[in-house]
Amino acid sequence: MSLPDATRSDRIYPLLQNLDLENLAFATLQGTGETLNIEEMNEDELRRLVLVNLARLTVKGEWDGLLSAGGGGGGIVLPGAEVDNPSTYKYWDVMSTPPYGQAVKLSTAKMDGKGVFFPFVASQSGTLTGMKIRVSGAHSGGNFYAGIYSADEDTGLPKDLAGYCTFSTTSVATVEQTSFSSSVTTVRGTVYWMYTNVDNSTTASNVTFYAAGNSGYTAGGPSVTGGPWETPSNSVGGIGFRYSSATYGAPTTPVTTADLEQNQPFSALSTGNPPTVLLAWT
């Protein structure tokens, strides 16, 4: 049955007639409707587009397209915490934004080979175009790696590697990298994990970075029984999961719970604080 007082569908239904709701992707629906003009003659087709999308979301049990996808609103609105050309929000300090971000910045953080994972919420939807780090103590014989991992839908822990950048550590400088191992696409308001590491023990012992720090109850991390910190401390300590053994080199995939240290969640004390990595989408 057609919509009340509607004319025959010339676009929405003919283009989607051979698809079922279970397999209809948002991108297909978007491509079908994005060229429609917003004018009276297209009112019926626009209503059909909304109706089909609502039916699709109901069948799939998810709400991509209304809450996160596309260039409009939706999702979690995050404060900028931008650096470098904030008028266009080119680079975002995602490691300083809620709910995981840390405002304290250090300049002496080192790695020890146990790669660190730091959770963050994506500030933008789209494909990453660049990363930046700050090398505060240089070394000519190695590289630094920064990668983006998805979060496991059940545990929330880091899972699959989307892509990473390789940085030179030869000089004290802010280092930009625009070449990724593979394309990394994010959805605004979605949790991801930032992974950082160096490629060998020589690099680890010589290179220092600007890093995110945490001030508060940091002595020893949370109890293994799930209780709170037992000893308060005002010193700056690390935040994030890390590998349970040395994993020098480029990031790998996938990550399992067994790969991570179980006795010190969110307390990368031996490694130090996770180096700050800035992200650009434009």
C-alpha positions as a Markdown table, in Angstrom:
| # | Residue | x | y | z |
|---|---|---|---|---|
| 1 | Met | 0.0 | 0.0 | 0.0 |
| 2 | Ser | 1.3 | 3.4 | -0.9 |
| 3 | Leu | 1.7 | 6.3 | 1.4 |
| 4 | Pro | -1.5 | 8.4 | 1.7 |
| 5 | Asp | -1.9 | 10.7 | -1.3 |
| 6 | Ala | 1.4 | 9.7 | -2.7 |
| 7 | Thr | 2.4 | 9.4 | -6.3 |
| 8 | Arg | 4.2 | 6.3 | -7.8 |
| 9 | Ser | 7.8 | 5.9 | -6.6 |
| 10 | Asp | 10.2 | 6.7 | -9.4 |
| 11 | Arg | 13.4 | 6.2 | -7.4 |
| 12 | Ile | 13.4 | 4.8 | -3.9 |
| 13 | Tyr | 11.4 | 1.6 | -4.4 |
| 14 | Pro | 12.6 | 0.8 | -7.9 |
| 15 | Leu | 16.3 | 1.1 | -6.9 |
| 16 | Leu | 15.8 | -1.0 | -3.8 |
| 17 | Gln | 13.3 | -3.5 | -5.0 |
| 18 | Asn | 15.6 | -6.5 | -5.2 |
| 19 | Leu | 17.1 | -6.0 | -1.7 |
| 20 | Asp | 15.8 | -7.2 | 1.6 |
| 21 | Leu | 16.0 | -5.2 | 4.8 |
| 22 | Glu | 18.4 | -7.6 | 6.5 |
| 23 | Asn | 21.1 | -7.0 | 3.9 |
| 24 | Leu | 20.4 | -3.4 | 3.1 |
| 25 | Ala | 23.5 | -1.3 | 4.1 |
| 26 | Phe | 23.3 | 2.3 | 5.2 |
| 27 | Ala | 25.8 | 3.2 | 2.4 |
| 28 | Thr | 23.4 | 1.8 | -0.2 |
| 29 | Leu | 20.4 | 3.7 | 1.2 |
| 30 | Gln | 22.6 | 6.9 | 1.4 |
| 31 | Gly | 23.6 | 6.6 | -2.2 |
| 32 | Thr | 20.0 | 6.1 | -3.2 |
| 33 | Gly | 18.7 | 9.2 | -1.5 |
| 34 | Glu | 21.6 | 11.7 | -1.4 |
| 35 | Thr | 20.8 | 13.2 | -4.9 |
| 36 | Leu | 17.2 | 13.9 | -4.2 |
| 37 | Asn | 16.3 | 17.6 | -4.3 |
| 38 | Ile | 14.5 | 19.0 | -1.3 |
| 39 | Glu | 11.4 | 20.3 | -3.1 |
| 40 | Glu | 7.7 | 19.6 | -3.3 |
| 41 | Met | 7.9 | 17.1 | -6.2 |
| 42 | Asn | 10.3 | 14.9 | -4.2 |
| 43 | Glu | 8.3 | 14.9 | -0.9 |
| 44 | Asp | 6.9 | 11.4 | -1.4 |
| 45 | Glu | 10.3 | 9.9 | -2.2 |
| 46 | Leu | 11.8 | 11.6 | 0.8 |
| 47 | Arg | 9.1 | 10.1 | 3.0 |
| 48 | Arg | 9.8 | 6.6 | 1.5 |
| 49 | Leu | 13.5 | 7.0 | 2.1 |
| 50 | Val | 12.8 | 7.7 | 5.9 |
| 51 | Leu | 10.3 | 4.8 | 6.0 |
| 52 | Val | 12.8 | 2.3 | 4.5 |
| 53 | Asn | 15.6 | 3.4 | 6.8 |
| 54 | Leu | 13.4 | 3.0 | 9.9 |
| 55 | Ala | 12.4 | -0.4 | 8.7 |
| 56 | Arg | 16.0 | -1.3 | 8.1 |
| 57 | Leu | 17.1 | -0.2 | 11.5 |
| 58 | Thr | 14.3 | -2.1 | 13.2 |
| 59 | Val | 15.2 | -5.3 | 11.5 |
| 60 | Lys | 18.9 | -4.9 | 12.1 |
| 61 | Gly | 18.5 | -3.8 | 15.7 |
| 62 | Glu | 21.0 | -1.0 | 15.3 |
| 63 | Trp | 20.8 | 2.7 | 14.7 |
| 64 | Asp | 23.7 | 3.6 | 12.4 |
| 65 | Gly | 22.6 | 6.5 | 10.2 |
| 66 | Leu | 20.6 | 8.2 | 12.9 |
| 67 | Leu | 23.1 | 8.4 | 15.7 |
| 68 | Ser | 26.5 | 8.3 | 14.1 |
| 69 | Ala | 26.9 | 8.1 | 10.4 |
| 70 | Gly | 26.8 | 11.0 | 8.0 |
| 71 | Gly | 28.1 | 14.5 | 8.3 |
| 72 | Gly | 25.3 | 15.9 | 10.4 |
| 73 | Gly | 24.9 | 15.7 | 14.2 |
| 74 | Gly | 24.4 | 12.7 | 16.4 |
| 75 | Gly | 26.8 | 10.6 | 18.5 |
| 76 | Ile | 28.7 | 12.0 | 21.5 |
| 77 | Val | 29.6 | 15.7 | 21.3 |
| 78 | Leu | 33.2 | 16.1 | 22.4 |
| 79 | Pro | 35.2 | 19.2 | 23.4 |
| 80 | Gly | 37.8 | 20.0 | 20.8 |
| 81 | Ala | 41.1 | 19.7 | 22.7 |
| 82 | Glu | 42.6 | 20.7 | 19.3 |
| 83 | Val | 46.1 | 21.8 | 18.6 |
| 84 | Asp | 47.6 | 23.2 | 15.4 |
| 85 | Asn | 45.2 | 25.3 | 13.4 |
| 86 | Pro | 42.2 | 25.0 | 15.7 |
| 87 | Ser | 39.9 | 27.0 | 13.4 |
| 88 | Thr | 39.7 | 24.1 | 11.1 |
| 89 | Tyr | 40.1 | 21.4 | 13.8 |
| 90 | Lys | 42.8 | 19.7 | 11.8 |
| 91 | Tyr | 44.6 | 17.9 | 14.6 |
| 92 | Trp | 42.8 | 16.6 | 17.7 |
| 93 | Asp | 44.3 | 15.6 | 21.0 |
| 94 | Val | 42.0 | 12.6 | 21.5 |
| 95 | Met | 44.0 | 11.5 | 24.5 |
| 96 | Ser | 42.9 | 14.6 | 26.4 |
| 97 | Thr | 39.1 | 14.3 | 25.7 |
| 98 | Pro | 36.5 | 12.6 | 27.9 |
| 99 | Pro | 35.9 | 10.1 | 29.3 |
| 100 | Tyr | 39.4 | 8.7 | 29.3 |
| 101 | Gly | 41.5 | 11.7 | 28.5 |
| 102 | Gln | 44.3 | 13.0 | 30.7 |
| 103 | Ala | 45.1 | 16.7 | 30.8 |
| 104 | Val | 48.5 | 16.2 | 32.4 |
| 105 | Lys | 51.4 | 16.2 | 29.9 |
| 106 | Leu | 54.9 | 14.9 | 30.6 |
| 107 | Ser | 58.0 | 15.2 | 28.5 |
| 108 | Thr | 60.1 | 12.3 | 29.8 |
| 109 | Ala | 58.0 | 9.2 | 29.0 |
| 110 | Lys | 59.8 | 6.1 | 27.7 |
| 111 | Met | 58.7 | 2.7 | 26.3 |
| 112 | Asp | 60.0 | -0.6 | 27.5 |
| 113 | Gly | 58.8 | -2.8 | 24.7 |
| 114 | Lys | 55.5 | -3.7 | 26.2 |
| 115 | Gly | 53.2 | -1.8 | 23.8 |
| 116 | Val | 50.7 | 0.4 | 25.5 |
| 117 | Phe | 46.9 | 0.7 | 24.6 |
| 118 | Phe | 45.1 | 3.9 | 25.5 |
| 119 | Pro | 41.3 | 4.2 | 25.0 |
| 120 | Phe | 39.8 | 7.2 | 23.3 |
| 121 | Val | 36.5 | 8.3 | 21.7 |
| 122 | Ala | 36.7 | 9.4 | 18.1 |
| 123 | Ser | 36.2 | 13.1 | 17.6 |
| 124 | Gln | 35.2 | 12.9 | 14.0 |
| 125 | Ser | 33.7 | 10.4 | 11.5 |
| 126 | Gly | 35.8 | 9.7 | 8.4 |
| 127 | Thr | 39.2 | 8.5 | 7.3 |
| 128 | Leu | 42.3 | 9.6 | 9.2 |
| 129 | Thr | 44.7 | 11.7 | 7.2 |
| 130 | Gly | 47.6 | 12.2 | 9.7 |
| 131 | Met | 49.2 | 11.7 | 13.1 |
| 132 | Lys | 51.6 | 13.8 | 15.1 |
| 133 | Ile | 53.8 | 13.0 | 18.1 |
| 134 | Arg | 56.4 | 15.0 | 20.0 |
| 135 | Val | 59.9 | 13.5 | 20.4 |
| 136 | Ser | 61.6 | 15.1 | 23.5 |
| 137 | Gly | 64.7 | 12.9 | 23.5 |
| 138 | Ala | 66.0 | 11.8 | 20.1 |
| 139 | His | 67.7 | 8.6 | 19.0 |
| 140 | Ser | 68.9 | 7.9 | 15.4 |
| 141 | Gly | 68.7 | 4.1 | 15.5 |
| 142 | Gly | 65.0 | 3.3 | 15.7 |
| 143 | Asn | 61.3 | 4.0 | 15.0 |
| 144 | Phe | 58.2 | 4.7 | 16.9 |
| 145 | Tyr | 54.8 | 3.2 | 16.0 |
| 146 | Ala | 51.3 | 4.5 | 16.6 |
| 147 | Gly | 48.3 | 2.4 | 15.6 |
| 148 | Ile | 44.5 | 2.4 | 15.9 |
| 149 | Tyr | 42.6 | -0.7 | 17.2 |
| 150 | Ser | 38.9 | -1.4 | 17.4 |
| 151 | Ala | 37.3 | -2.2 | 20.7 |
| 152 | Asp | 35.8 | -5.6 | 21.2 |
| 153 | Glu | 32.0 | -5.3 | 21.2 |
| 154 | Asp | 31.7 | -7.7 | 24.2 |
| 155 | Thr | 34.7 | -6.9 | 26.4 |
| 156 | Gly | 35.6 | -3.3 | 25.3 |
| 157 | Leu | 39.2 | -4.4 | 25.2 |
| 158 | Pro | 41.5 | -3.7 | 22.1 |
| 159 | Lys | 40.9 | -6.2 | 19.4 |
| 160 | Asp | 41.7 | -5.6 | 15.7 |
| 161 | Leu | 44.3 | -3.3 | 14.2 |
| 162 | Ala | 42.9 | -0.9 | 11.6 |
| 163 | Gly | 46.2 | 0.7 | 10.6 |
| 164 | Tyr | 49.3 | 2.4 | 11.9 |
| 165 | Cys | 52.0 | 5.1 | 11.2 |
| 166 | Thr | 55.8 | 4.7 | 11.5 |
| 167 | Phe | 57.7 | 7.7 | 12.9 |
| 168 | Ser | 61.4 | 8.5 | 12.9 |
| 169 | Thr | 63.0 | 9.4 | 16.2 |
| 170 | Thr | 66.1 | 11.0 | 14.9 |
| 171 | Ser | 65.5 | 14.6 | 16.2 |
| 172 | Val | 63.8 | 16.5 | 19.0 |
| 173 | Ala | 60.7 | 17.8 | 17.2 |
| 174 | Thr | 57.0 | 17.5 | 16.6 |
| 175 | Val | 56.8 | 14.8 | 13.9 |
| 176 | Glu | 54.0 | 14.5 | 11.5 |
| 177 | Gln | 53.1 | 11.3 | 9.5 |
| 178 | Thr | 50.5 | 11.1 | 6.8 |
| 179 | Ser | 51.3 | 7.6 | 5.5 |
| 180 | Phe | 49.3 | 4.8 | 7.0 |
| 181 | Ser | 49.9 | 1.0 | 6.7 |
| 182 | Ser | 46.2 | 0.8 | 5.7 |
| 183 | Ser | 43.3 | 3.2 | 5.6 |
| 184 | Val | 41.8 | 4.0 | 9.1 |
| 185 | Thr | 38.1 | 5.1 | 9.3 |
| 186 | Thr | 36.4 | 6.1 | 12.5 |
| 187 | Val | 32.9 | 6.9 | 13.6 |
| 188 | Arg | 32.4 | 9.9 | 15.9 |
| 189 | Gly | 31.5 | 8.9 | 19.4 |
| 190 | Thr | 32.9 | 5.4 | 19.1 |
| 191 | Val | 35.6 | 4.0 | 21.4 |
| 192 | Tyr | 38.9 | 3.0 | 19.8 |
| 193 | Trp | 42.3 | 2.1 | 21.3 |
| 194 | Met | 45.6 | 4.0 | 20.6 |
| 195 | Tyr | 48.6 | 1.7 | 20.5 |
| 196 | Thr | 52.2 | 3.0 | 20.9 |
| 197 | Asn | 55.5 | 1.2 | 20.9 |
| 198 | Val | 59.1 | 1.4 | 19.6 |
| 199 | Asp | 61.0 | -1.1 | 17.5 |
| 200 | Asn | 63.9 | -2.2 | 19.8 |
| 201 | Ser | 65.4 | -2.0 | 23.2 |
| 202 | Thr | 68.0 | 0.5 | 22.1 |
| 203 | Thr | 65.3 | 2.9 | 21.0 |
| 204 | Ala | 63.4 | 2.3 | 24.2 |
| 205 | Ser | 66.3 | 3.2 | 26.4 |
| 206 | Asn | 67.1 | 6.4 | 24.5 |
| 207 | Val | 63.9 | 8.0 | 23.2 |
| 208 | Thr | 61.5 | 10.1 | 25.3 |
| 209 | Phe | 58.2 | 11.5 | 24.3 |
| 210 | Tyr | 55.5 | 13.9 | 25.4 |
| 211 | Ala | 52.9 | 11.8 | 27.0 |
| 212 | Ala | 49.5 | 11.7 | 28.7 |
| 213 | Gly | 49.8 | 11.4 | 32.5 |
| 214 | Asn | 47.3 | 10.8 | 35.3 |
| 215 | Ser | 47.5 | 12.3 | 38.8 |
| 216 | Gly | 45.7 | 10.5 | 41.6 |
| 217 | Tyr | 45.5 | 7.0 | 43.0 |
| 218 | Thr | 48.3 | 5.4 | 41.1 |
| 219 | Ala | 50.3 | 3.3 | 43.5 |
| 220 | Gly | 50.3 | -0.2 | 42.1 |
| 221 | Gly | 47.0 | 0.0 | 40.2 |
| 222 | Pro | 43.7 | -1.4 | 41.2 |
| 223 | Ser | 43.5 | -4.6 | 43.3 |
| 224 | Val | 43.5 | -7.9 | 41.4 |
| 225 | Thr | 40.2 | -8.7 | 43.1 |
| 226 | Gly | 38.5 | -5.7 | 41.5 |
| 227 | Gly | 38.7 | -3.4 | 44.5 |
| 228 | Pro | 39.8 | 0.2 | 44.5 |
| 229 | Trp | 43.3 | 1.6 | 44.9 |
| 230 | Glu | 44.4 | 0.9 | 48.4 |
| 231 | Thr | 47.1 | 3.5 | 48.7 |
| 232 | Pro | 46.6 | 7.1 | 47.6 |
| 233 | Ser | 49.4 | 8.9 | 45.8 |
| 234 | Asn | 49.7 | 12.4 | 44.3 |
| 235 | Ser | 52.4 | 11.3 | 41.8 |
| 236 | Val | 51.8 | 11.1 | 38.1 |
| 237 | Gly | 51.3 | 7.6 | 36.8 |
| 238 | Gly | 50.5 | 5.8 | 33.6 |
| 239 | Ile | 47.1 | 4.9 | 32.2 |
| 240 | Gly | 46.2 | 2.2 | 29.7 |
| 241 | Phe | 46.6 | -1.5 | 29.2 |
| 242 | Arg | 49.9 | -3.0 | 28.0 |
| 243 | Tyr | 51.2 | -6.3 | 26.6 |
| 244 | Ser | 52.2 | -8.8 | 29.2 |
| 245 | Ser | 55.6 | -9.4 | 27.5 |
| 246 | Ala | 57.9 | -7.3 | 25.2 |
| 247 | Thr | 56.4 | -6.7 | 21.8 |
| 248 | Tyr | 59.0 | -4.5 | 20.1 |
| 249 | Gly | 58.1 | -3.4 | 16.5 |
| 250 | Ala | 55.1 | -2.6 | 14.4 |
| 251 | Pro | 51.7 | -3.4 | 15.9 |
| 252 | Thr | 50.1 | -6.8 | 15.1 |
| 253 | Thr | 46.5 | -8.1 | 15.1 |
| 254 | Pro | 44.4 | -9.4 | 16.7 |
| 255 | Val | 44.8 | -8.8 | 20.4 |
| 256 | Thr | 43.3 | -11.2 | 23.0 |
| 257 | Thr | 42.7 | -10.9 | 26.7 |
| 258 | Ala | 45.6 | -13.3 | 27.3 |
| 259 | Asp | 48.0 | -10.8 | 25.5 |
| 260 | Leu | 47.4 | -8.1 | 28.2 |
| 261 | Glu | 48.6 | -7.8 | 31.7 |
| 262 | Gln | 45.9 | -8.9 | 34.0 |
| 263 | Asn | 47.2 | -7.6 | 37.3 |
| 264 | Gln | 47.6 | -3.9 | 36.4 |
| 265 | Pro | 44.7 | -2.7 | 34.3 |
| 266 | Phe | 45.0 | 1.0 | 33.5 |
| 267 | Ser | 48.3 | 1.2 | 35.3 |
| 268 | Ala | 51.2 | 0.9 | 32.8 |
| 269 | Leu | 53.7 | 1.7 | 35.6 |
| 270 | Ser | 56.7 | -0.1 | 34.2 |
| 271 | Thr | 56.3 | 1.3 | 30.7 |
| 272 | Gly | 55.6 | 4.8 | 31.8 |
| 273 | Asn | 52.9 | 7.0 | 30.4 |
| 274 | Pro | 51.4 | 6.5 | 26.9 |
| 275 | Pro | 52.9 | 8.9 | 24.4 |
| 276 | Thr | 50.4 | 11.5 | 23.2 |
| 277 | Val | 49.4 | 11.0 | 19.5 |
| 278 | Leu | 47.3 | 13.7 | 17.7 |
| 279 | Leu | 44.9 | 12.7 | 15.0 |
| 280 | Ala | 43.7 | 14.5 | 11.8 |
| 281 | Trp | 40.7 | 13.7 | 9.7 |
| 282 | Thr | 41.0 | 16.6 | 7.2 |
